mmCIF file of C-alpha atoms and ligand atoms in Angstrom:
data_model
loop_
_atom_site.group_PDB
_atom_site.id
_atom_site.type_symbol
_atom_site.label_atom_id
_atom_site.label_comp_id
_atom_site.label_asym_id
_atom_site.label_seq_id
_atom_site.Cartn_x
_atom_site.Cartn_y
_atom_site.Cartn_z
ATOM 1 C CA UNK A 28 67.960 132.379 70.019
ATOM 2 C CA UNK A 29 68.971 130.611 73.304
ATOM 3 C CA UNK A 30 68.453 132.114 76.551
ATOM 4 C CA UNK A 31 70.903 131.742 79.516
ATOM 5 C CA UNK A 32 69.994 129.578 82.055
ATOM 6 C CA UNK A 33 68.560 131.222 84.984
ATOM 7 C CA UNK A 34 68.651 130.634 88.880
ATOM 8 C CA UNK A 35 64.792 130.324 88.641
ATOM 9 C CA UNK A 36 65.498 127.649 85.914
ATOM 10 C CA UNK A 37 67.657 125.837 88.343
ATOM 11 C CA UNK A 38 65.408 125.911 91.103
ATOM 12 C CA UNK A 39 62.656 124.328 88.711
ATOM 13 C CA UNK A 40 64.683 121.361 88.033
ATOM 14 C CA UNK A 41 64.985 118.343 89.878
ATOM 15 C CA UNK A 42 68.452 119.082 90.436
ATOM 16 C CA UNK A 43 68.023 122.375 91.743
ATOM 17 C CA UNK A 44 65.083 121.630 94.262
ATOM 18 C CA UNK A 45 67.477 118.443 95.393
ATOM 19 C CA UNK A 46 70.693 120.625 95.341
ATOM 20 C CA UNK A 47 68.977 123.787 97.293
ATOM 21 C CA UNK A 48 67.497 121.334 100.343
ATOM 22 C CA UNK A 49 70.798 120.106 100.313
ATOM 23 C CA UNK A 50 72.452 123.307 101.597
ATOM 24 C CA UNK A 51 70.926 122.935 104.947
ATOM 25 C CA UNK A 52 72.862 121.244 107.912
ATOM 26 C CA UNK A 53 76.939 121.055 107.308
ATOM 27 C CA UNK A 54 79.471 122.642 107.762
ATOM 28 C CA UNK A 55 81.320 124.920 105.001
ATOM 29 C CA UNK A 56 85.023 125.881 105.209
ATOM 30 C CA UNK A 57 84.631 128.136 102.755
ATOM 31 C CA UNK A 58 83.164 130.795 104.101
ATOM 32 C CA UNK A 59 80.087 132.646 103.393
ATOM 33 C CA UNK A 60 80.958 131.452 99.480
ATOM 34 C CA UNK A 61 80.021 127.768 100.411
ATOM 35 C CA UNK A 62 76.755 125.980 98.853
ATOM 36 C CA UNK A 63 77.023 122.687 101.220
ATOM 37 C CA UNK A 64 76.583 119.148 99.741
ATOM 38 C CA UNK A 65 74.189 116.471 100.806
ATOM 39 C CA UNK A 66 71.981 116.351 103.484
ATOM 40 C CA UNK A 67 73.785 114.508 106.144
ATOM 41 C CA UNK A 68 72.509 111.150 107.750
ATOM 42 C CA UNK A 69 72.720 110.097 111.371
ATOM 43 C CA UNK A 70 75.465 108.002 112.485
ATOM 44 C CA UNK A 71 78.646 107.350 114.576
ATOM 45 C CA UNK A 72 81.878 109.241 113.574
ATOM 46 C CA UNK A 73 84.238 106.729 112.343
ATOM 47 C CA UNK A 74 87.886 107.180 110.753
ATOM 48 C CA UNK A 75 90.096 104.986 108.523
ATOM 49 C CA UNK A 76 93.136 104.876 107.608
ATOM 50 C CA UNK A 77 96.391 102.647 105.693
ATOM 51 C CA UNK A 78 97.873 100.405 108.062
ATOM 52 C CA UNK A 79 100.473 103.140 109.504
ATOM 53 C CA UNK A 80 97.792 105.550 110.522
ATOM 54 C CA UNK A 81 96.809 104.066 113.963
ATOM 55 C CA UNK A 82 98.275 107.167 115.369
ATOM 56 C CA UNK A 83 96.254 109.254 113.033
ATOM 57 C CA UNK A 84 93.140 107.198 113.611
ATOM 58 C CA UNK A 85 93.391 107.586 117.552
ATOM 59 C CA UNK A 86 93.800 111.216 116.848
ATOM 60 C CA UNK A 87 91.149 112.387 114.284
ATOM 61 C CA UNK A 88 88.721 110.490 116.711
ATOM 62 C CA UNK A 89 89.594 112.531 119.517
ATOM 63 C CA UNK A 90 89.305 115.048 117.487
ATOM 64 C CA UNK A 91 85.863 114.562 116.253
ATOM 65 C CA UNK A 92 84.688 113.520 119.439
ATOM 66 C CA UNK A 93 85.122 116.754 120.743
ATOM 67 C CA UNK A 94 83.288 118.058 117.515
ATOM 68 C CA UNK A 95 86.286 119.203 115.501
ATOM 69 C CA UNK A 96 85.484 119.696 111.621
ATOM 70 C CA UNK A 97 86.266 116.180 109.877
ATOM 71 C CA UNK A 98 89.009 117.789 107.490
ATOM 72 C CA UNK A 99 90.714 119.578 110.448
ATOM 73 C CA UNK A 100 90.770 116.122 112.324
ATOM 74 C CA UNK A 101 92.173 113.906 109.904
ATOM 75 C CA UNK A 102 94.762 116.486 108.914
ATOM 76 C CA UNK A 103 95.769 116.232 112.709
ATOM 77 C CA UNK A 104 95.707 112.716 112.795
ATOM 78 C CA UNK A 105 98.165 112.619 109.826
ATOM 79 C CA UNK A 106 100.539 115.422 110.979
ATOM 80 C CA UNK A 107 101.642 112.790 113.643
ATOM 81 C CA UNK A 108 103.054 110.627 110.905
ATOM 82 C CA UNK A 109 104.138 113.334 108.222
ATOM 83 C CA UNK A 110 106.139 114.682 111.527
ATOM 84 C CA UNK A 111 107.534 111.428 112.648
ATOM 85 C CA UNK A 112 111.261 110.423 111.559
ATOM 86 C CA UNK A 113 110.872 106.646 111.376
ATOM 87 C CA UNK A 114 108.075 106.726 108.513
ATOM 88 C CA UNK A 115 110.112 106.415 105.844
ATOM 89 C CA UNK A 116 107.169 107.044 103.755
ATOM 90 C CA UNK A 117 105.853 110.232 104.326
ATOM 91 C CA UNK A 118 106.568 114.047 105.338
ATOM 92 C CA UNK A 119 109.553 114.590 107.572
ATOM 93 C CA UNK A 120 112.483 111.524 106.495
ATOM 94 C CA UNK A 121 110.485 110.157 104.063
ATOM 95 C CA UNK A 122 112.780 108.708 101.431
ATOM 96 C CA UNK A 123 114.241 111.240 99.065
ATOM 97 C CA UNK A 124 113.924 111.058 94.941
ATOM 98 C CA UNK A 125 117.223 109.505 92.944
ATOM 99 C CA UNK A 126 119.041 112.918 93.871
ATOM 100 C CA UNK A 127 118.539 112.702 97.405
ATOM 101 C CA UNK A 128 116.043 115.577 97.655
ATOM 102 C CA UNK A 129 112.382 115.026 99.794
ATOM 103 C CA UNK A 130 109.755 115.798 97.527
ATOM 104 C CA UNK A 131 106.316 115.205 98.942
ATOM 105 C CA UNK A 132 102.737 115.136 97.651
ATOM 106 C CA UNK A 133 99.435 115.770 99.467
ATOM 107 C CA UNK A 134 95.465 116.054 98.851
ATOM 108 C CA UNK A 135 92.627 116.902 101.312
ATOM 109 C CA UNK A 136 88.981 116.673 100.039
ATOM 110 C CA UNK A 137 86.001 118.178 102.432
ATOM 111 C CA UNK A 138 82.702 116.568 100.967
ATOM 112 C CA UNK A 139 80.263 119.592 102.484
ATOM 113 C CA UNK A 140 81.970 121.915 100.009
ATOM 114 C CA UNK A 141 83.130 119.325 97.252
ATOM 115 C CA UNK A 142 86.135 121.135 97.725
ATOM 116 C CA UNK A 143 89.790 119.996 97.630
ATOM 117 C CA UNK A 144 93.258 121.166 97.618
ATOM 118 C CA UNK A 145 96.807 119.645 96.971
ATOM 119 C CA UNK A 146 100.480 120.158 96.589
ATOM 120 C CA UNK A 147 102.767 118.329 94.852
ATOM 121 C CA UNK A 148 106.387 117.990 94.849
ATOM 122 C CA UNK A 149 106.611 120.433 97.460
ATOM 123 C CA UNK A 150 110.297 120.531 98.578
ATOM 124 C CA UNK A 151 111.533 121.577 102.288
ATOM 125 C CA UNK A 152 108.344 121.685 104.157
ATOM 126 C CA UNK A 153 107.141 119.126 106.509
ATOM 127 C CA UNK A 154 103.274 119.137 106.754
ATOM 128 C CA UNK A 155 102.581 119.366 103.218
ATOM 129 C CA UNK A 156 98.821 118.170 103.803
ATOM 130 C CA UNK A 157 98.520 121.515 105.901
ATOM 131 C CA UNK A 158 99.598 123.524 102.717
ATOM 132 C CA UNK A 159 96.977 121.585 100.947
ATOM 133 C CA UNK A 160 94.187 122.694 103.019
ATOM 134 C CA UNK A 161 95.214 126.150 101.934
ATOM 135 C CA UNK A 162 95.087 125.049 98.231
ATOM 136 C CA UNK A 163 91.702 124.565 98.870
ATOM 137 C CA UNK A 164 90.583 127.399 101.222
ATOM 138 C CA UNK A 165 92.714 130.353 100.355
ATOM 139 C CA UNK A 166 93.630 130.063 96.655
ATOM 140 C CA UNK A 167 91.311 129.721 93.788
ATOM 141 C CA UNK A 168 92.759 126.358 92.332
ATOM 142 C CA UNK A 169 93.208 122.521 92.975
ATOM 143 C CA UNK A 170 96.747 122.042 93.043
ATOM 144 C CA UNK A 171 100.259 123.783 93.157
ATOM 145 C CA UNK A 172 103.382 122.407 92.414
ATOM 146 C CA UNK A 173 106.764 122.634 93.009
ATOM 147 C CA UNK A 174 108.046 126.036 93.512
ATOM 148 C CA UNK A 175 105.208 127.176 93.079
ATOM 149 C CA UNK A 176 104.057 125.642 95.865
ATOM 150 C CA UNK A 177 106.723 126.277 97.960
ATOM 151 C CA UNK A 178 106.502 129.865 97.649
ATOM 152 C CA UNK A 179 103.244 129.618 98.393
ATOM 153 C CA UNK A 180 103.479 127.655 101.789
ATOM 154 C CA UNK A 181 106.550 130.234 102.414
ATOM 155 C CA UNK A 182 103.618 133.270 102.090
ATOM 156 C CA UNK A 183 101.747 131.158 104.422
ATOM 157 C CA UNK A 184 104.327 131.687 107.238
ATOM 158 C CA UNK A 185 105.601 127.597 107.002
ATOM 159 C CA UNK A 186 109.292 127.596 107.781
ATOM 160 C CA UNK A 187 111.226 125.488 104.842
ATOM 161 C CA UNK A 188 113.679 122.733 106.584
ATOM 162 C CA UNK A 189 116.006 119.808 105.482
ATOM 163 C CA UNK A 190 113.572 116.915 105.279
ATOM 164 C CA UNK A 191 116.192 114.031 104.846
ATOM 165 C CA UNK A 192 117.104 112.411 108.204
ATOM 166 C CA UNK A 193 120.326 110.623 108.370
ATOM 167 C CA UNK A 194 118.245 107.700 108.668
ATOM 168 C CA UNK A 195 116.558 108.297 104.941
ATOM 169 C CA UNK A 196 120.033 109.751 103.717
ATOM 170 C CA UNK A 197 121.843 106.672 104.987
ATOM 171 C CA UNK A 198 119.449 104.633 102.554
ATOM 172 C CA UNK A 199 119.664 106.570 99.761
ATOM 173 C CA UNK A 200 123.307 106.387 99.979
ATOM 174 C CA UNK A 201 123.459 103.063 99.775
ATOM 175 C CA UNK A 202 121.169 102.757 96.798
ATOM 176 C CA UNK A 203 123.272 105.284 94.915
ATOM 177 C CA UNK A 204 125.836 103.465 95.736
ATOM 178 C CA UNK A 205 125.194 100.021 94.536
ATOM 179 C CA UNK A 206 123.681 101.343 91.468
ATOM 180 C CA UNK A 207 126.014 100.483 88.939
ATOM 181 C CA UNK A 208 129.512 99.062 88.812
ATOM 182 C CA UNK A 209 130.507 101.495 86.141
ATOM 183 C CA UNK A 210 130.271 105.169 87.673
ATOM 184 C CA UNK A 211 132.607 106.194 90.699
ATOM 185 C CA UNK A 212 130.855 104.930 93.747
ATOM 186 C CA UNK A 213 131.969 101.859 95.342
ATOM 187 C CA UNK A 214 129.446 99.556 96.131
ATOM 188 C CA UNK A 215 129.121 98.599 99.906
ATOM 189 C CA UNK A 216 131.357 95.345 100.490
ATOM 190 C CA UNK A 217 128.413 93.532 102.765
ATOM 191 C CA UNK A 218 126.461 90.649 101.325
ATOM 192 C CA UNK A 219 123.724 92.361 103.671
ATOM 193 C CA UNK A 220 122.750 95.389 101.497
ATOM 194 C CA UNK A 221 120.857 94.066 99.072
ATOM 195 C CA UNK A 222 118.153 92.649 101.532
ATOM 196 C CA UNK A 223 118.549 95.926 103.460
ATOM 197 C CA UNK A 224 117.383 97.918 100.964
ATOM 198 C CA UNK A 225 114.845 95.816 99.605
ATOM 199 C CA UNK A 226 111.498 96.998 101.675
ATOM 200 C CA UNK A 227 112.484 100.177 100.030
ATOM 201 C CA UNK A 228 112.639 99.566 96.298
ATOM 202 C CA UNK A 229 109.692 100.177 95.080
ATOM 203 C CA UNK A 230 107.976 101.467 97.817
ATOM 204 C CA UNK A 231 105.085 103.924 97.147
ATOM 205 C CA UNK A 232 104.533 103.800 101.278
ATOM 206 C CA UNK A 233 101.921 106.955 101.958
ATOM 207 C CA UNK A 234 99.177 107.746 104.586
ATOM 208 C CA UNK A 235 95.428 108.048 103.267
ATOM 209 C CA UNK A 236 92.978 109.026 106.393
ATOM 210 C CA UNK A 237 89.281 109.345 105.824
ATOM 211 C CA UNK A 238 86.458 110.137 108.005
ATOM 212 C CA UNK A 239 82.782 110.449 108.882
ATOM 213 C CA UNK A 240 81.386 112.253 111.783
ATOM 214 C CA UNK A 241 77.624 111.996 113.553
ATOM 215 C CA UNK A 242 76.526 113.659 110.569
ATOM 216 C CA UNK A 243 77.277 112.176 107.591
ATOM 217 C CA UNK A 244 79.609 114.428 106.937
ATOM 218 C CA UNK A 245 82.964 113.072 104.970
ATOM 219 C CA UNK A 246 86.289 114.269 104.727
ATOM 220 C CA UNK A 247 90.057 113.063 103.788
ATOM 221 C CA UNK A 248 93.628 113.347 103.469
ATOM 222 C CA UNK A 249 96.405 111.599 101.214
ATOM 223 C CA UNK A 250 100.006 112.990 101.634
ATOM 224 C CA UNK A 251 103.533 111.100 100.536
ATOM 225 C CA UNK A 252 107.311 111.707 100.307
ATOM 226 C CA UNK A 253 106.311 109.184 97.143
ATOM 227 C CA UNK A 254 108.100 106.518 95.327
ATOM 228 C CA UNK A 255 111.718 106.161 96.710
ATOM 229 C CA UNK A 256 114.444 107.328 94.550
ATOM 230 C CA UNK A 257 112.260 108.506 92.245
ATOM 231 C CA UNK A 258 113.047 110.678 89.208
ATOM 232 C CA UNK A 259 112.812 114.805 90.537
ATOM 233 C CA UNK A 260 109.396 116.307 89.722
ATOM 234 C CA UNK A 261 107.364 112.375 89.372
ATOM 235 C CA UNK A 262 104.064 112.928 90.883
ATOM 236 C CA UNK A 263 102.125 110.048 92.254
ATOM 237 C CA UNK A 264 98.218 109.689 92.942
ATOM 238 C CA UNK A 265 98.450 111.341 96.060
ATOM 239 C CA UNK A 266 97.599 114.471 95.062
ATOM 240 C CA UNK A 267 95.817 113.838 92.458
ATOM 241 C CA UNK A 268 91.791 113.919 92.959
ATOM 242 C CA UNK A 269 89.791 111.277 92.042
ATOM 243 C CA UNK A 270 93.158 109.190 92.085
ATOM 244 C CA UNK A 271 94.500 109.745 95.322
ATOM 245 C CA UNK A 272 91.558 110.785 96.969
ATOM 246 C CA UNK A 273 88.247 111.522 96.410
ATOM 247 C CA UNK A 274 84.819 111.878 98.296
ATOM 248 C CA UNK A 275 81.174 112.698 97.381
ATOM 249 C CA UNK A 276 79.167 113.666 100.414
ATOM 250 C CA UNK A 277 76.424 112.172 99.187
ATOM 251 C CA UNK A 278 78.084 108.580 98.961
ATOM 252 C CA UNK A 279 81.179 108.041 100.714
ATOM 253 C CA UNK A 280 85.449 108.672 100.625
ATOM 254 C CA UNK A 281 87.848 106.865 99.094
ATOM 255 C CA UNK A 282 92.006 106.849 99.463
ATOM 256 C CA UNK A 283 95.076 104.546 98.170
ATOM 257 C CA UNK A 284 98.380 104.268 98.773
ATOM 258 C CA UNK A 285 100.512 101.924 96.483
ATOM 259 C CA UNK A 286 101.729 102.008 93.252
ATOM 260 C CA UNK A 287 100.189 105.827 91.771
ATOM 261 C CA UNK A 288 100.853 105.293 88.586
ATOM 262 C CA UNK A 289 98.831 102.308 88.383
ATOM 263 C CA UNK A 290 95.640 104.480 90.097
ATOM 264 C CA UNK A 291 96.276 107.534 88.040
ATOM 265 C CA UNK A 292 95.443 105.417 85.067
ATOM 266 C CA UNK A 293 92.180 104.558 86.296
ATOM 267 C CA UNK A 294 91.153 107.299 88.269
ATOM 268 C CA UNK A 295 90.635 104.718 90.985
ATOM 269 C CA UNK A 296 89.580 106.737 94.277
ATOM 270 C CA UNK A 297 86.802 108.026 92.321
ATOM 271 C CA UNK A 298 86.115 104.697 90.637
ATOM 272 C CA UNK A 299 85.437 103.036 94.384
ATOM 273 C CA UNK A 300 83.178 106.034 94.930
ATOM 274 C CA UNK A 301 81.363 105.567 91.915
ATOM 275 C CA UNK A 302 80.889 101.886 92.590
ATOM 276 C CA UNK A 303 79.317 102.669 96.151
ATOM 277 C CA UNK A 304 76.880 105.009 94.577
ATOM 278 C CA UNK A 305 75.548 101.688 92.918
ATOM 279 C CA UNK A 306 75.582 100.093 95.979
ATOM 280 C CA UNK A 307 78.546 98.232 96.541
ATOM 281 C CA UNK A 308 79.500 97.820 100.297
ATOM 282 C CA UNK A 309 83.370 99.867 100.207
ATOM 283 C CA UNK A 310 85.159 96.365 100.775
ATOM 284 C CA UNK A 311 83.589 95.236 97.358
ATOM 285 C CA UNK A 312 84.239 98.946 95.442
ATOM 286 C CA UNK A 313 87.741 98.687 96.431
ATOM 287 C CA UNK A 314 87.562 95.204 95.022
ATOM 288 C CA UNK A 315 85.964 96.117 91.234
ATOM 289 C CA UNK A 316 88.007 98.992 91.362
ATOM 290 C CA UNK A 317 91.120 96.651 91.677
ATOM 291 C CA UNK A 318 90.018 94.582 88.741
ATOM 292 C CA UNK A 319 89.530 97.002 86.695
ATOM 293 C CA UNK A 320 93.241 98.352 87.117
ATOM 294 C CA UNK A 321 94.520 94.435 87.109
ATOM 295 C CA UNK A 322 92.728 94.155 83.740
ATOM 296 C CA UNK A 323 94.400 97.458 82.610
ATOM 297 C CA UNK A 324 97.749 96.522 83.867
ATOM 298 C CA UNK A 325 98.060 93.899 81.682
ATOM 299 C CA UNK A 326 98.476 95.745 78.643
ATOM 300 C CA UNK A 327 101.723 96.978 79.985
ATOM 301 C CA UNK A 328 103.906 93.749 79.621
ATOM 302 C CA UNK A 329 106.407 95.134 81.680
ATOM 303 C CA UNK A 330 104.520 95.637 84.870
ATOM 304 C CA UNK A 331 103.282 91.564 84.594
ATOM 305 C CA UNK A 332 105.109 89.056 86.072
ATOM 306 C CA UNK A 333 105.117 85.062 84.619
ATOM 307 C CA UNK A 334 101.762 84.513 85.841
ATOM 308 C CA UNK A 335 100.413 87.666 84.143
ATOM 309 C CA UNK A 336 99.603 89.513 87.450
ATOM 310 C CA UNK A 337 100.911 92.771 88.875
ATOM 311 C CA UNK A 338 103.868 92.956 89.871
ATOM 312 C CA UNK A 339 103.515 96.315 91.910
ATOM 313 C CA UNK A 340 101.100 96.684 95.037
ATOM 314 C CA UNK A 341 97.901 99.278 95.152
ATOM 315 C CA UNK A 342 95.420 99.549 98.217
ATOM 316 C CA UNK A 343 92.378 101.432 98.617
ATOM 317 C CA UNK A 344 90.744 102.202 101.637
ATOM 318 C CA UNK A 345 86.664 103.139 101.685
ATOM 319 C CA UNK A 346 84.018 104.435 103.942
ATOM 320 C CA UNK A 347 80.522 105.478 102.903
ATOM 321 C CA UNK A 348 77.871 107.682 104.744
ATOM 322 C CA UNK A 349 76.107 105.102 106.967
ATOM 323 C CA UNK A 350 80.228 104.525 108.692
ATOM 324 C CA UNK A 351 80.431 101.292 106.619
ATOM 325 C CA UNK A 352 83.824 100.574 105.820
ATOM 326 C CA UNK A 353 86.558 98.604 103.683
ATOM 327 C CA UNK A 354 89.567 98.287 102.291
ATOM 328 C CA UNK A 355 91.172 95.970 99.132
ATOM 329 C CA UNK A 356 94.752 95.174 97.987
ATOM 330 C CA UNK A 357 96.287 93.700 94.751
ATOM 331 C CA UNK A 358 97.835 91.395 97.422
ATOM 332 C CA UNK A 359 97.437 89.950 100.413
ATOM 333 C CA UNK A 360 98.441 90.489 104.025
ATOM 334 C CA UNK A 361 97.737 94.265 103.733
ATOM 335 C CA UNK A 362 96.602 95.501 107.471
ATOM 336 C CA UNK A 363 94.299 99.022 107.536
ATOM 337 C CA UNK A 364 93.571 101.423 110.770
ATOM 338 C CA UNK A 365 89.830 101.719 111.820
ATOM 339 C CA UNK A 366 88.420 103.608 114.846
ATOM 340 C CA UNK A 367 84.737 102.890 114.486
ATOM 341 C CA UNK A 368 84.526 105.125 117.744
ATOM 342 C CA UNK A 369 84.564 101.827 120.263
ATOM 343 C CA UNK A 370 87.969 100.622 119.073
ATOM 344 C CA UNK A 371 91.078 101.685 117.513
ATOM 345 C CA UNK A 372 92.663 98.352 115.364
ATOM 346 C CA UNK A 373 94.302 97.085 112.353
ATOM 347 C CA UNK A 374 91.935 94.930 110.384
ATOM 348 C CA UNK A 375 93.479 92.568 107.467
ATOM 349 C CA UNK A 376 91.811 94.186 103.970
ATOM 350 C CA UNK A 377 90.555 91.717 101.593
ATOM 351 C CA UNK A 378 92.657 91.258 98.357
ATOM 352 C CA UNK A 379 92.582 89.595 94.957
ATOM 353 C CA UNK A 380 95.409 87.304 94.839
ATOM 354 C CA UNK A 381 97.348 85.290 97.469
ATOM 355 C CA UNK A 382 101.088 86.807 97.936
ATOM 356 C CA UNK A 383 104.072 84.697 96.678
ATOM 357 C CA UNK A 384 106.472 83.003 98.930
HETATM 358 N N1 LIG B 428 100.809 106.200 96.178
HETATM 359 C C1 LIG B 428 101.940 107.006 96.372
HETATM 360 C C2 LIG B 428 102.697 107.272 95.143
HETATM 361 O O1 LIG B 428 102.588 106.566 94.166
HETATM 362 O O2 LIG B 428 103.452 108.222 95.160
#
């Protein structure tokens, strides 16, 4: 007969001796429940981010600086940006699905637990990466969706609000409106529209922020109002872990933004994670990791142009233990947000294929 597996068993292994000098030296969020992960190394704190998260950068440094948990810094640094109006992307006036309703998505991961949380479309509240964080420290689960989710924000005192902004409305009007020359709405009579709404066709726009602080300790954050126009109740990568976002505090964080559907496939976030455990720098993971979903890609013919290659965008943005970091695109001229504690900048990622004119 078999007999269970004891603790004394565990702490015999390998593993366990590994895992139980592990628990020494982080920070839990979890309470008195919390078995840390990874015994930290030395460093600078450093935080990256997609190319709109300069704001978020300059905060969750700040933040860190004046020793702020990783998680709770980067979820500050993206509030700025779920809050602000003109992102069209994410949070407050991000672009609404095809029935002109916000729906966002959001994931935070806290490598000291190897916990995470996430929402996903969460309807009428603003900081959805907030409710996430509550996924993961007040609830038993992963991810809530939906009403569910909104309920569950609602419990958590979070006032619901109209998330479309004229601004966002004004857009989706006018891509309702040009839809199709055979329902009731008239199509506006400017030569201009077309190119108006072009940046937003298409457009998976989110904010990923990940950081280490002095001690090796990793966190992150991915939250979305998701594709534009989309159909209700599509969930992207965002909130999904290992797509979205992932981290292992013994290796390093990963995030995308871009096309989700593309990175759900592949499970890409943990993919780039993987491939830094190997040893990859996170430039280069982000770069296999891209391959790997260009190579999958093209068994879908209708998501390959004449040349055979993508014809959606996906980025990932990486940062390992030591503060290296990286970031890769399908295409080029993709910018990302770095504040390696000296400077805030964009830096141009490296990509796999030259944009067309
Ligand atoms: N990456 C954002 C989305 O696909 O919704």
């Amino acid at each position: 007969m078999k007999r269970a597996f004891t603790r004394r068993d565990f702490l015999r292994t390998g593993v366990g001796v590994g895992a139980a000098s592990m628990l020494a030296g982080s920070e839990g969020l979890l309470g008195g429940q919390s078995k840390k992960a990874a015994a930290s190394s030395a460093g600078k704190p450093v935080v990256v981010a997609s190319g709109n998260g300069i704001p978020a950068t300059a905060k969750a440094m700040d933040l860190l600086r004046q020793g702020a948990n990783p998680l709770d810094a980067v979820i500050a640094g993206v509030n700025i940006v779920e809050d602000d109006p003109d992102d069209t992307s994410v949070g407050y006036g991000g672009l609404p699905n095809e029935d002109g309703v916000v729906e966002l998505d959001a994931s935070v991961m806290y490598g000291p637990d190897h916990a995470a949380g996430a929402v996903a479309a969460l309807r009428n509240i603003k900081n959805p990466s907030q409710v996430a964080k509550l996924v993961m420290t007040r609830t038993d689960h992963a991810l809530l969706v939906g009403e569910g989710a909104l309920r569950f924000a609602k419990a958590h005192g979070f006032a619901e609000e109209n998330l479309l902004t004229d601004k966002s409305r004004e857009i989706w009007l006018k891509w309702k409106e040009t839809l199709s020359d055979r329902d009731n709405w008239i199509a506006p009579q400017s030569d201009k529209v077309a190119e108006e709404l072009k940046p937003y066709i298409a457009s998976y726009g989110t904010i990923n922020c990940i950081a280490v602080n002095a001690k090796g300790d990793l966190a992150g954050v991915t939250t979305t109002s998701g594709l534009a126009f989309k159909l209700a109740g599509r969930v992207g990568d965002s909130p999904i872990i290992g797509a979205g976002l992932y981290i292992d505090n013994e290796v390093g964080a990963a995030g995308s933004t871009g096309r989700g559907e593309a990175n759900i496939l592949n499970c890409g976030s943990f993919s780039v994670v993987e491939f830094m455990r190997q040893g990859l720098s996170p430039e280069n993971a982000c770069l296999e990791t891209l391959k790997r979903i260009v190579k999958t890609t093209a068994y879908q013919p209708r998501l390959i142009d004449a040349d055979g290659l993508p014809t959606f965008g996906l980025n990932f943005y990486a940062l390992n233990k030591k503060g290296e970091y990286g970031s890769a695109s399908i295409w080029s001229g993709a910018k990302y947000a770095v504040h390696d504690g000296t400077k805030n900048r964009l830096i141009e990622g490296a990509y796999l294929y030259e944009r067309k004119k």
